[in-house]
Amino acid sequence: MATNIYIYSLFYLFIYFTSTNGFIPQPIIADGGQSSDSITHTEITQLGFIRTLCRYLYDTRIVPNKNNTVNKNPQDYFAKQHTIDDCYKLAHPEYSDAQVTLYTGPMKFALDLVMTHNALVDFDPKTKKLSSAHCDSEAFPNCSRRIIQLKKTVVDDVLNNKTDLTNAHTSLGQLLHTLQDFYSHSNWVELNKTDVNILIGQNETIGTVAAPDQATCTNNGCVTKTQDCSIWQRITLRKCPLVYYDCTNNILPEIINKQLLTSGYLLDQMTDSNGIISKPLNLSKCSHGSVSDESTSIPAIGGINKDSTNLIFSPHANLHFIAVEYAINATERFLNDLRKQFGDEKFGHLFLIDPTDIAAKAVEDEVAKGKRFRFFTPLVTASLNKSTGFLMDLKNTLTKTINSITSIFNNIFPSGKANIPTFDLSDLGINIEDMSNSDAAPYLFASKNTGRKKRLIDARRQQKINK
Ligand SMILES: [Zn+2]
């Protein structure tokens, strides 16, 4: 009986995820208790940040400090898996664990704000269908322009020594979302590129784009799949059976041969001037593709997104990890470029890497009063070494993240502990009982409030009955 209650509660706690707008915004635990192995926007951001931070601490604290006796062999340092605390401890061997926690607090909350505003791009009504925010619908110049404009806020606020960096952190999170989506929504990976696109966020022209009237995809190469749905899928996806596509080599050879950029279309997306942009009919453009993308059945059928490892949401699921690798590299590169542009002192200021005692204590006090991370997960590790063990890094990260989430459900951690993220955006005006939000990203809305989730499920059922 106890086991049945456990399984019953898991049914309510475990969310099955649907995404239309990019790498999934937060870690998920899939239907039936199987863990998903997709990497999320917030994890990509944290992984890129760890690499940049650890390099910064190595250059500015570890190497110059003659009294620091840690192994300074760069090969060892850069090959090893580090959490933020690991690098901070190596940089400050004189600190106790309590001091490391104290002095990294402001930086972790700054990063958490960046990660939050990255995730919000998929929920905010102003951006969730905006093509340029997700590099969809071949809106590449708009996509790069958006990054350039948001970057300007970051640069201006830092160079003007603003004390309130909320806008800078918000803009940085938003632009990183777009930068990361480029790799899962465009055909950059399918063009067999060997490095990130260094023009994004620099120039409005980031490559030669397929012409507006040029076909980019073909029905050939996509296999239609049909699958019965679970009860949870029936409630969240409102489609049964599930029809989706497994696509390989569905991008036209002339697009690949001429190295033309394209990205997937959807229905009823928004242009920068608030116009509507939908997948054109009779033109064989590529779809984004997902069980929740209505354009996926319009020729060319299928799609090209690499947002997840699940074919139900991503017709190019087999390329997910390559897209993730590019997205992490691009994130790290962007942050390293900011450091170069600002200089070390101002870069340190942007991320509150060396807070004053007063600032650190203020954050500590807020934590004592219950302040929590929304997405930042202390256990996530990254190595700076790009070439070896990359997939292993990702899998390690994922296992730790999933374990920490599972531990919330299993109450291994005492409630109120600051180091378990809430995955909750409800304090930022995201209505979790709004069905359109749960369609965009069914979500660990209520890890501490199962009542709300139960209401969401009940509302879904009611809606189903009323249809
Ligand atoms: Zn997106």
Short mmCIF file of C-alpha atoms and ligand atoms in Angstrom, two decimals:
data_model
loop_
_atom_site.label_atom_id
_atom_site.label_comp_id
_atom_site.label_asym_id
_atom_site.label_seq_id
_atom_site.Cartn_x
_atom_site.Cartn_y
_atom_site.Cartn_z
CA MET A 1 0.00 0.00 0.00
CA ALA A 2 2.81 2.39 0.93
CA THR A 3 4.41 1.68 -2.45
CA ASN A 4 1.16 2.48 -4.22
CA ILE A 5 0.92 5.80 -2.45
CA TYR A 6 4.50 6.52 -3.47
CA ILE A 7 3.84 5.73 -7.13
CA TYR A 8 0.62 7.71 -7.02
CA SER A 9 2.43 10.75 -5.70
CA LEU A 10 5.19 10.34 -8.28
CA PHE A 11 2.53 10.53 -10.94
CA TYR A 12 1.67 14.00 -9.72
CA LEU A 13 5.22 15.08 -9.09
CA PHE A 14 6.92 13.93 -12.25
CA ILE A 15 6.37 16.22 -15.13
CA TYR A 16 6.54 15.23 -18.72
CA PHE A 17 7.91 18.02 -20.75
CA THR A 18 6.87 19.67 -23.97
CA SER A 19 8.87 22.47 -25.44
CA THR A 20 8.27 24.57 -28.48
CA ASN A 21 10.89 27.18 -27.92
CA GLY A 22 14.33 25.83 -27.37
CA PHE A 23 16.49 23.73 -25.18
CA ILE A 24 14.13 22.85 -22.40
CA PRO A 25 14.19 25.52 -19.73
CA GLN A 26 14.67 23.33 -16.69
CA PRO A 27 15.62 19.80 -15.74
CA ILE A 28 12.80 17.36 -15.96
CA ILE A 29 11.95 13.93 -14.80
CA ALA A 30 10.07 12.13 -17.46
CA ASP A 31 6.77 10.34 -17.41
CA GLY A 32 6.86 7.08 -15.57
CA GLY A 33 9.81 8.12 -13.45
CA GLN A 34 12.41 7.65 -16.19
CA SER A 35 14.85 10.47 -16.13
CA SER A 36 15.27 12.57 -19.23
CA ASP A 37 18.80 12.98 -20.46
CA SER A 38 18.23 16.27 -22.30
CA ILE A 39 20.35 19.25 -21.29
CA THR A 40 18.53 22.47 -20.47
CA HIS A 41 19.14 26.18 -21.13
CA THR A 42 19.87 26.80 -17.48
CA GLU A 43 22.38 23.95 -17.30
CA ILE A 44 24.07 25.14 -20.50
CA THR A 45 24.38 28.60 -18.95
CA GLN A 46 25.78 27.29 -15.68
CA LEU A 47 28.28 25.03 -17.48
CA GLY A 48 29.53 27.89 -19.69
CA PHE A 49 29.80 30.16 -16.63
CA ILE A 50 31.80 27.62 -14.59
CA ARG A 51 34.35 27.39 -17.39
CA THR A 52 34.71 31.16 -17.65
CA LEU A 53 34.81 31.64 -13.86
CA CYS A 54 37.39 28.90 -13.31
CA ARG A 55 39.61 30.37 -16.02
CA TYR A 56 39.20 33.83 -14.47
CA LEU A 57 40.10 32.58 -10.98
CA TYR A 58 43.08 30.65 -12.34
CA ASP A 59 44.48 33.70 -14.14
CA THR A 60 43.73 36.31 -11.48
CA ARG A 61 44.00 34.46 -8.16
CA ILE A 62 45.71 31.09 -8.44
CA VAL A 63 48.71 31.82 -10.68
CA PRO A 64 49.70 35.24 -9.28
CA ASN A 65 49.47 34.12 -5.62
CA LYS A 66 52.91 32.82 -4.63
CA ASN A 67 51.57 31.69 -1.26
CA ASN A 68 48.96 29.50 -2.94
CA THR A 69 50.45 26.02 -2.98
CA VAL A 70 47.74 24.26 -4.99
CA ASN A 71 48.89 22.36 -8.06
CA LYS A 72 49.08 25.09 -10.67
CA ASN A 73 49.68 22.74 -13.57
CA PRO A 74 47.21 24.10 -16.11
CA GLN A 75 46.72 20.68 -17.68
CA ASP A 76 45.47 19.23 -14.39
CA TYR A 77 43.41 22.28 -13.49
CA PHE A 78 41.70 22.56 -16.85
CA ALA A 79 41.04 18.84 -17.26
CA LYS A 80 39.43 18.37 -13.86
CA GLN A 81 35.71 18.61 -13.17
CA HIS A 82 34.95 21.64 -11.00
CA THR A 83 31.94 23.06 -9.26
CA ILE A 84 31.91 26.81 -8.62
CA ASP A 85 32.92 26.11 -5.01
CA ASP A 86 35.81 23.88 -6.15
CA CYS A 87 37.38 26.69 -8.18
CA TYR A 88 36.70 29.25 -5.48
CA LYS A 89 38.38 27.06 -2.85
CA LEU A 90 41.44 26.56 -5.07
CA ALA A 91 41.61 30.31 -5.57
CA HIS A 92 41.20 31.03 -1.84
CA PRO A 93 42.86 28.19 0.10
CA GLU A 94 42.77 30.38 3.21
CA TYR A 95 38.96 30.26 3.31
CA SER A 96 36.99 27.80 5.41
CA ASP A 97 34.00 26.08 3.78
CA ALA A 98 31.73 28.52 5.58
CA GLN A 99 33.65 31.46 4.11
CA VAL A 100 33.45 29.96 0.62
CA THR A 101 29.68 29.66 1.04
CA LEU A 102 29.50 33.22 2.37
CA TYR A 103 31.59 34.87 -0.35
CA THR A 104 30.17 32.92 -3.31
CA GLY A 105 26.56 33.72 -2.32
CA PRO A 106 26.21 37.02 -4.23
CA MET A 107 27.82 35.50 -7.36
CA LYS A 108 25.54 32.44 -7.28
CA PHE A 109 22.43 34.58 -6.96
CA ALA A 110 23.67 36.83 -9.80
CA LEU A 111 24.14 33.76 -11.98
CA ASP A 112 20.77 32.43 -10.87
CA LEU A 113 19.14 35.65 -12.05
CA VAL A 114 20.87 35.28 -15.44
CA MET A 115 19.61 31.67 -15.65
CA THR A 116 16.10 32.71 -14.60
CA HIS A 117 15.83 35.36 -17.31
CA ASN A 118 17.19 32.87 -19.82
CA ALA A 119 14.38 30.42 -18.90
CA LEU A 120 11.77 33.21 -18.87
CA VAL A 121 12.24 33.85 -22.60
CA ASP A 122 10.15 30.69 -23.16
CA PHE A 123 7.35 31.89 -20.84
CA ASP A 124 7.16 35.67 -21.21
CA PRO A 125 4.23 36.53 -23.53
CA LYS A 126 6.45 39.14 -25.21
CA THR A 127 9.11 36.61 -26.21
CA LYS A 128 7.73 33.09 -26.18
CA LYS A 129 6.55 33.32 -29.81
CA LEU A 130 9.05 35.92 -30.98
CA SER A 131 11.05 34.38 -33.84
CA SER A 132 14.11 36.54 -33.22
CA ALA A 133 14.31 35.44 -29.57
CA HIS A 134 14.70 31.80 -30.64
CA CYS A 135 16.39 32.13 -34.06
CA ASP A 136 13.28 30.52 -35.61
CA SER A 137 11.76 31.09 -39.07
CA GLU A 138 15.11 32.02 -40.65
CA ALA A 139 15.08 35.32 -38.72
CA PHE A 140 18.87 35.26 -38.40
CA PRO A 141 19.69 38.98 -38.80
CA ASN A 142 16.95 39.75 -36.23
CA CYS A 143 18.28 37.07 -33.93
CA SER A 144 21.82 38.49 -34.03
CA ARG A 145 20.53 42.08 -33.75
CA ARG A 146 18.59 41.10 -30.62
CA ILE A 147 21.79 39.77 -29.03
CA ILE A 148 23.72 42.92 -30.03
CA GLN A 149 21.03 45.17 -28.51
CA LEU A 150 20.75 43.21 -25.26
CA LYS A 151 24.54 43.11 -24.97
CA LYS A 152 24.60 46.90 -25.14
CA THR A 153 22.63 47.09 -21.88
CA VAL A 154 25.12 44.78 -20.19
CA VAL A 155 28.11 46.73 -21.50
CA ASP A 156 26.66 50.16 -20.68
CA ASP A 157 25.69 49.21 -17.13
CA VAL A 158 29.05 47.65 -16.37
CA LEU A 159 31.17 50.37 -17.96
CA ASN A 160 29.12 53.04 -16.16
CA ASN A 161 29.80 51.27 -12.85
CA LYS A 162 26.10 50.86 -12.07
CA THR A 163 25.60 49.49 -8.59
CA ASP A 164 22.25 47.86 -9.44
CA LEU A 165 23.08 45.24 -12.06
CA THR A 166 19.60 43.70 -12.30
CA ASN A 167 19.11 44.98 -15.85
CA ALA A 168 22.53 43.72 -16.90
CA HIS A 169 21.81 40.25 -15.49
CA THR A 170 18.34 40.21 -17.06
CA SER A 171 19.65 41.19 -20.49
CA LEU A 172 22.52 38.73 -20.27
CA GLY A 173 20.12 35.88 -19.51
CA GLN A 174 17.84 36.85 -22.39
CA LEU A 175 20.62 37.12 -24.93
CA LEU A 176 22.20 33.82 -23.87
CA HIS A 177 18.85 32.10 -24.53
CA THR A 178 18.90 33.35 -28.12
CA LEU A 179 22.58 32.55 -28.59
CA GLN A 180 21.99 28.98 -27.34
CA ASP A 181 18.83 28.46 -29.42
CA PHE A 182 20.79 29.19 -32.60
CA TYR A 183 22.47 25.80 -32.27
CA SER A 184 19.35 23.74 -31.61
CA HIS A 185 17.03 25.54 -34.05
CA SER A 186 19.26 26.27 -37.06
CA ASN A 187 21.01 23.80 -39.35
CA TRP A 188 24.48 24.87 -38.12
CA VAL A 189 25.08 21.37 -36.73
CA GLU A 190 23.76 19.70 -39.91
CA LEU A 191 26.12 21.86 -41.99
CA ASN A 192 28.92 19.99 -40.20
CA LYS A 193 30.51 23.15 -38.87
CA THR A 194 33.54 22.55 -36.69
CA ASP A 195 33.20 25.52 -34.35
CA VAL A 196 30.68 28.03 -33.03
CA ASN A 197 29.42 30.87 -35.24
CA ILE A 198 31.60 33.79 -34.09
CA LEU A 199 29.49 36.33 -36.00
CA ILE A 200 26.37 35.99 -33.82
CA GLY A 201 26.10 38.98 -31.54
CA GLN A 202 28.83 40.74 -33.57
CA ASN A 203 27.29 41.30 -37.01
CA GLU A 204 23.72 41.26 -38.18
CA THR A 205 24.83 39.10 -41.10
CA ILE A 206 25.92 35.80 -39.60
CA GLY A 207 26.15 33.72 -42.78
CA THR A 208 24.37 33.23 -46.09
CA VAL A 209 20.71 32.46 -45.39
CA ALA A 210 18.47 30.43 -47.71
CA ALA A 211 16.28 32.75 -49.83
CA PRO A 212 12.73 33.43 -48.51
CA ASP A 213 11.25 31.55 -51.49
CA GLN A 214 13.79 28.73 -51.43
CA ALA A 215 12.80 25.21 -50.32
CA THR A 216 15.02 23.95 -47.50
CA CYS A 217 13.60 20.59 -46.39
CA THR A 218 12.06 17.50 -47.92
CA ASN A 219 9.50 14.95 -46.74
CA ASN A 220 12.03 12.28 -47.61
CA GLY A 221 14.09 11.33 -44.65
CA CYS A 222 11.27 11.70 -42.14
CA VAL A 223 9.57 8.62 -40.74
CA THR A 224 6.15 9.17 -39.19
CA LYS A 225 5.77 7.63 -35.74
CA THR A 226 2.56 6.97 -33.89
CA GLN A 227 2.44 6.18 -30.22
CA ASP A 228 -0.27 5.68 -27.63
CA CYS A 229 -0.02 8.19 -24.88
CA SER A 230 0.21 7.78 -21.16
CA ILE A 231 -2.41 9.36 -18.94
CA TRP A 232 -0.03 12.18 -18.17
CA GLN A 233 0.68 12.81 -21.87
CA ARG A 234 -3.05 12.74 -22.54
CA ILE A 235 -3.51 15.49 -19.97
CA THR A 236 -0.54 17.69 -20.85
CA LEU A 237 -0.26 17.26 -24.61
CA ARG A 238 -4.00 16.96 -25.29
CA LYS A 239 -3.22 14.76 -28.28
CA CYS A 240 -3.70 11.08 -28.52
CA PRO A 241 -2.27 9.05 -30.14
CA LEU A 242 0.95 11.04 -30.44
CA VAL A 243 2.08 11.58 -34.02
CA TYR A 244 5.66 12.74 -34.48
CA TYR A 245 8.62 12.39 -36.81
CA ASP A 246 12.07 10.88 -36.81
CA CYS A 247 14.04 12.81 -39.44
CA THR A 248 17.52 12.30 -40.84
CA ASN A 249 18.94 13.98 -43.94
CA ASN A 250 15.68 15.89 -44.48
CA ILE A 251 17.51 19.15 -45.18
CA LEU A 252 17.85 19.49 -48.98
CA PRO A 253 21.32 18.60 -50.35
CA GLU A 254 21.66 21.95 -52.15
CA ILE A 255 21.24 23.75 -48.79
CA ILE A 256 23.98 21.64 -47.26
CA ASN A 257 26.27 21.81 -50.31
CA LYS A 258 26.01 25.58 -50.58
CA GLN A 259 26.34 25.90 -46.76
CA LEU A 260 23.15 28.00 -46.51
CA LEU A 261 21.66 28.74 -43.12
CA THR A 262 18.05 27.83 -42.36
CA SER A 263 15.96 27.30 -39.24
CA GLY A 264 12.60 25.74 -38.48
CA TYR A 265 9.25 27.50 -38.89
CA LEU A 266 6.16 27.15 -36.67
CA LEU A 267 2.64 28.54 -36.93
CA ASP A 268 1.61 31.95 -35.57
CA GLN A 269 4.94 33.26 -34.40
CA MET A 270 5.70 36.97 -34.00
CA THR A 271 8.06 39.22 -35.95
CA ASP A 272 9.95 42.08 -34.25
CA SER A 273 7.28 44.49 -35.53
CA ASN A 274 4.46 42.41 -33.95
CA GLY A 275 3.46 40.87 -37.30
CA ILE A 276 2.55 37.20 -37.61
CA ILE A 277 4.95 34.79 -39.22
CA SER A 278 3.95 31.20 -39.99
CA LYS A 279 5.47 28.38 -41.95
CA PRO A 280 4.73 29.15 -45.61
CA LEU A 281 2.53 26.69 -47.49
CA ASN A 282 3.69 25.02 -50.73
CA LEU A 283 7.29 25.99 -50.21
CA SER A 284 8.88 23.06 -48.36
CA LYS A 285 10.54 25.11 -45.66
CA CYS A 286 11.68 23.12 -42.61
CA SER A 287 9.45 23.00 -39.55
CA HIS A 288 10.69 23.40 -36.02
CA GLY A 289 9.00 20.06 -35.36
CA SER A 290 7.50 18.68 -32.14
CA VAL A 291 4.27 16.99 -31.19
CA SER A 292 3.09 20.44 -30.09
CA ASP A 293 4.16 22.21 -33.33
CA GLU A 294 1.14 22.22 -35.64
CA SER A 295 3.35 23.04 -38.65
CA THR A 296 5.11 19.69 -38.39
CA SER A 297 2.52 17.98 -40.61
CA ILE A 298 2.70 20.66 -43.33
CA PRO A 299 5.18 19.68 -46.09
CA ALA A 300 8.02 19.46 -45.66
CA ILE A 301 6.83 17.29 -42.79
CA GLY A 302 8.88 16.67 -39.66
CA GLY A 303 11.35 19.30 -38.60
CA ILE A 304 14.91 19.97 -37.53
CA ASN A 305 14.99 21.03 -33.86
CA LYS A 306 17.54 19.46 -31.54
CA ASP A 307 16.09 20.77 -28.26
CA SER A 308 15.84 17.39 -26.56
CA THR A 309 16.83 13.74 -26.89
CA ASN A 310 13.18 12.80 -27.28
CA LEU A 311 11.79 12.36 -30.82
CA ILE A 312 8.35 13.40 -29.62
CA PHE A 313 9.72 16.92 -29.21
CA SER A 314 12.76 16.92 -31.49
CA PRO A 315 12.88 15.35 -34.98
CA HIS A 316 16.69 15.71 -34.87
CA ALA A 317 16.97 14.33 -31.32
CA ASN A 318 20.09 12.37 -32.27
CA LEU A 319 21.96 15.68 -32.72
CA HIS A 320 20.90 17.13 -29.34
CA PHE A 321 24.23 16.66 -27.60
CA ILE A 322 26.20 18.20 -30.48
CA ALA A 323 23.91 21.25 -30.37
CA VAL A 324 24.40 21.40 -26.58
CA GLU A 325 28.17 21.25 -26.96
CA TYR A 326 28.12 24.20 -29.37
CA ALA A 327 25.72 26.11 -27.11
CA ILE A 328 28.00 25.65 -24.06
CA ASN A 329 31.07 26.64 -26.08
CA ALA A 330 29.26 29.69 -27.43
CA THR A 331 28.13 30.68 -23.91
CA GLU A 332 31.65 30.35 -22.55
CA ARG A 333 33.07 32.26 -25.48
CA PHE A 334 30.55 35.08 -25.03
CA LEU A 335 31.41 35.39 -21.32
CA ASN A 336 35.17 35.24 -22.01
CA ASP A 337 34.72 38.01 -24.61
CA LEU A 338 32.89 40.15 -22.04
CA ARG A 339 35.82 39.64 -19.65
CA LYS A 340 38.25 40.73 -22.39
CA GLN A 341 36.13 43.76 -23.18
CA PHE A 342 35.60 44.86 -19.55
CA GLY A 343 38.91 43.87 -18.02
CA ASP A 344 39.12 41.60 -14.98
CA GLU A 345 38.02 44.09 -12.33
CA LYS A 346 34.80 45.08 -14.05
CA PHE A 347 34.06 41.47 -15.06
CA GLY A 348 34.47 40.49 -11.41
CA HIS A 349 32.05 43.28 -10.51
CA LEU A 350 29.43 42.08 -13.05
CA PHE A 351 29.30 38.68 -11.36
CA LEU A 352 30.02 39.89 -7.80
CA ILE A 353 32.93 37.45 -7.68
CA ASP A 354 34.62 39.29 -4.79
CA PRO A 355 31.82 40.80 -2.75
CA THR A 356 32.32 43.09 0.20
CA ASP A 357 31.70 41.59 3.63
CA ILE A 358 28.53 43.66 3.88
CA ALA A 359 27.18 42.42 0.52
CA ALA A 360 28.04 38.81 1.32
CA LYS A 361 26.43 39.03 4.75
CA ALA A 362 23.29 40.61 3.26
CA VAL A 363 22.84 37.61 0.95
CA GLU A 364 23.54 35.21 3.81
CA ASP A 365 20.84 36.91 5.88
CA GLU A 366 18.35 36.64 3.02
CA VAL A 367 19.12 32.92 2.69
CA ALA A 368 18.56 32.52 6.41
CA LYS A 369 15.15 34.10 5.90
CA GLY A 370 14.31 31.61 3.14
CA LYS A 371 15.69 33.08 -0.12
CA ARG A 372 16.25 30.23 -2.60
CA PHE A 373 17.84 29.65 -5.98
CA ARG A 374 15.39 29.19 -8.81
CA PHE A 375 17.72 27.24 -11.12
CA PHE A 376 21.28 27.37 -9.81
CA THR A 377 22.35 23.88 -8.74
CA PRO A 378 25.54 23.79 -6.62
CA LEU A 379 26.50 20.23 -7.63
CA VAL A 380 26.88 20.97 -11.34
CA THR A 381 30.46 20.47 -12.50
CA ALA A 382 32.32 21.31 -15.69
CA SER A 383 35.84 20.83 -16.94
CA LEU A 384 37.44 23.47 -19.10
CA ASN A 385 38.84 20.88 -21.41
CA LYS A 386 36.61 20.83 -24.46
CA SER A 387 38.02 17.94 -26.40
CA THR A 388 37.87 14.98 -24.05
CA GLY A 389 35.09 13.49 -22.00
CA PHE A 390 32.58 16.11 -23.02
CA LEU A 391 29.63 13.76 -23.11
CA MET A 392 30.74 12.29 -19.80
CA ASP A 393 30.70 15.81 -18.30
CA LEU A 394 27.19 16.33 -19.52
CA LYS A 395 25.94 13.02 -18.21
CA ASN A 396 27.59 13.66 -14.81
CA THR A 397 25.95 17.02 -14.65
CA LEU A 398 22.62 15.57 -15.49
CA THR A 399 22.80 12.72 -13.04
CA LYS A 400 23.65 15.13 -10.23
CA THR A 401 20.89 17.52 -11.19
CA ILE A 402 18.28 14.81 -11.46
CA ASN A 403 19.43 13.33 -8.16
CA SER A 404 19.12 16.65 -6.45
CA ILE A 405 15.61 17.15 -7.80
CA THR A 406 14.62 13.64 -6.86
CA SER A 407 15.95 14.32 -3.40
CA ILE A 408 13.49 17.18 -3.05
CA PHE A 409 10.68 14.76 -3.74
CA ASN A 410 12.11 12.21 -1.38
CA ASN A 411 12.71 14.83 1.30
CA ILE A 412 16.32 13.82 1.71
CA PHE A 413 17.20 17.46 2.14
CA PRO A 414 15.57 19.37 4.93
CA SER A 415 13.07 21.85 3.57
CA GLY A 416 14.23 25.45 3.33
CA LYS A 417 17.76 24.52 2.30
CA ALA A 418 19.06 27.17 -0.05
CA ASN A 419 21.05 24.81 -2.25
CA ILE A 420 18.07 23.09 -3.84
CA PRO A 421 16.59 25.15 -6.68
CA THR A 422 12.85 25.83 -6.68
CA PHE A 423 12.34 25.81 -10.51
CA ASP A 424 9.53 28.22 -9.69
CA LEU A 425 8.76 31.33 -11.75
CA SER A 426 5.40 32.15 -10.17
CA ASP A 427 6.81 35.14 -8.27
CA LEU A 428 7.77 36.64 -11.64
CA GLY A 429 4.22 36.72 -12.90
CA ILE A 430 4.20 33.39 -14.70
CA ASN A 431 0.79 31.91 -14.05
CA ILE A 432 1.32 28.24 -13.65
CA GLU A 433 -2.35 27.52 -14.02
CA ASP A 434 -2.35 29.10 -17.48
CA MET A 435 -2.66 26.17 -19.89
CA SER A 436 -0.65 27.91 -22.59
CA ASN A 437 2.31 28.12 -20.23
CA SER A 438 2.14 24.50 -19.33
CA ASP A 439 2.00 23.73 -23.05
CA ALA A 440 5.17 25.73 -23.62
CA ALA A 441 6.94 23.99 -20.82
CA PRO A 442 5.17 21.83 -18.28
CA TYR A 443 7.26 22.53 -15.40
CA LEU A 444 8.25 21.68 -11.91
CA PHE A 445 5.87 24.42 -10.91
CA ALA A 446 5.11 23.39 -7.46
CA SER A 447 7.78 21.24 -5.98
CA LYS A 448 6.72 22.61 -2.64
CA ASN A 449 3.07 22.99 -3.50
CA THR A 450 1.54 19.86 -4.92
CA GLY A 451 -1.92 21.33 -4.37
CA ARG A 452 -1.34 23.76 -7.21
CA LYS A 453 -0.15 21.02 -9.50
CA LYS A 454 -3.13 18.89 -8.63
CA ARG A 455 -5.36 21.84 -9.59
CA LEU A 456 -3.48 22.13 -12.88
CA ILE A 457 -4.12 18.49 -13.63
CA ASP A 458 -7.76 18.78 -12.58
CA ALA A 459 -8.20 21.85 -14.78
CA ARG A 460 -6.68 19.99 -17.70
CA ARG A 461 -9.02 17.08 -17.18
CA GLN A 462 -11.99 19.41 -16.94
CA GLN A 463 -10.95 21.15 -20.16
CA LYS A 464 -10.70 17.76 -21.84
CA ILE A 465 -14.16 16.77 -20.67
CA ASN A 466 -15.62 20.06 -21.87
CA LYS A 467 -14.19 19.69 -25.36
ZN ZN B 1 13.99 29.49 -27.18
#
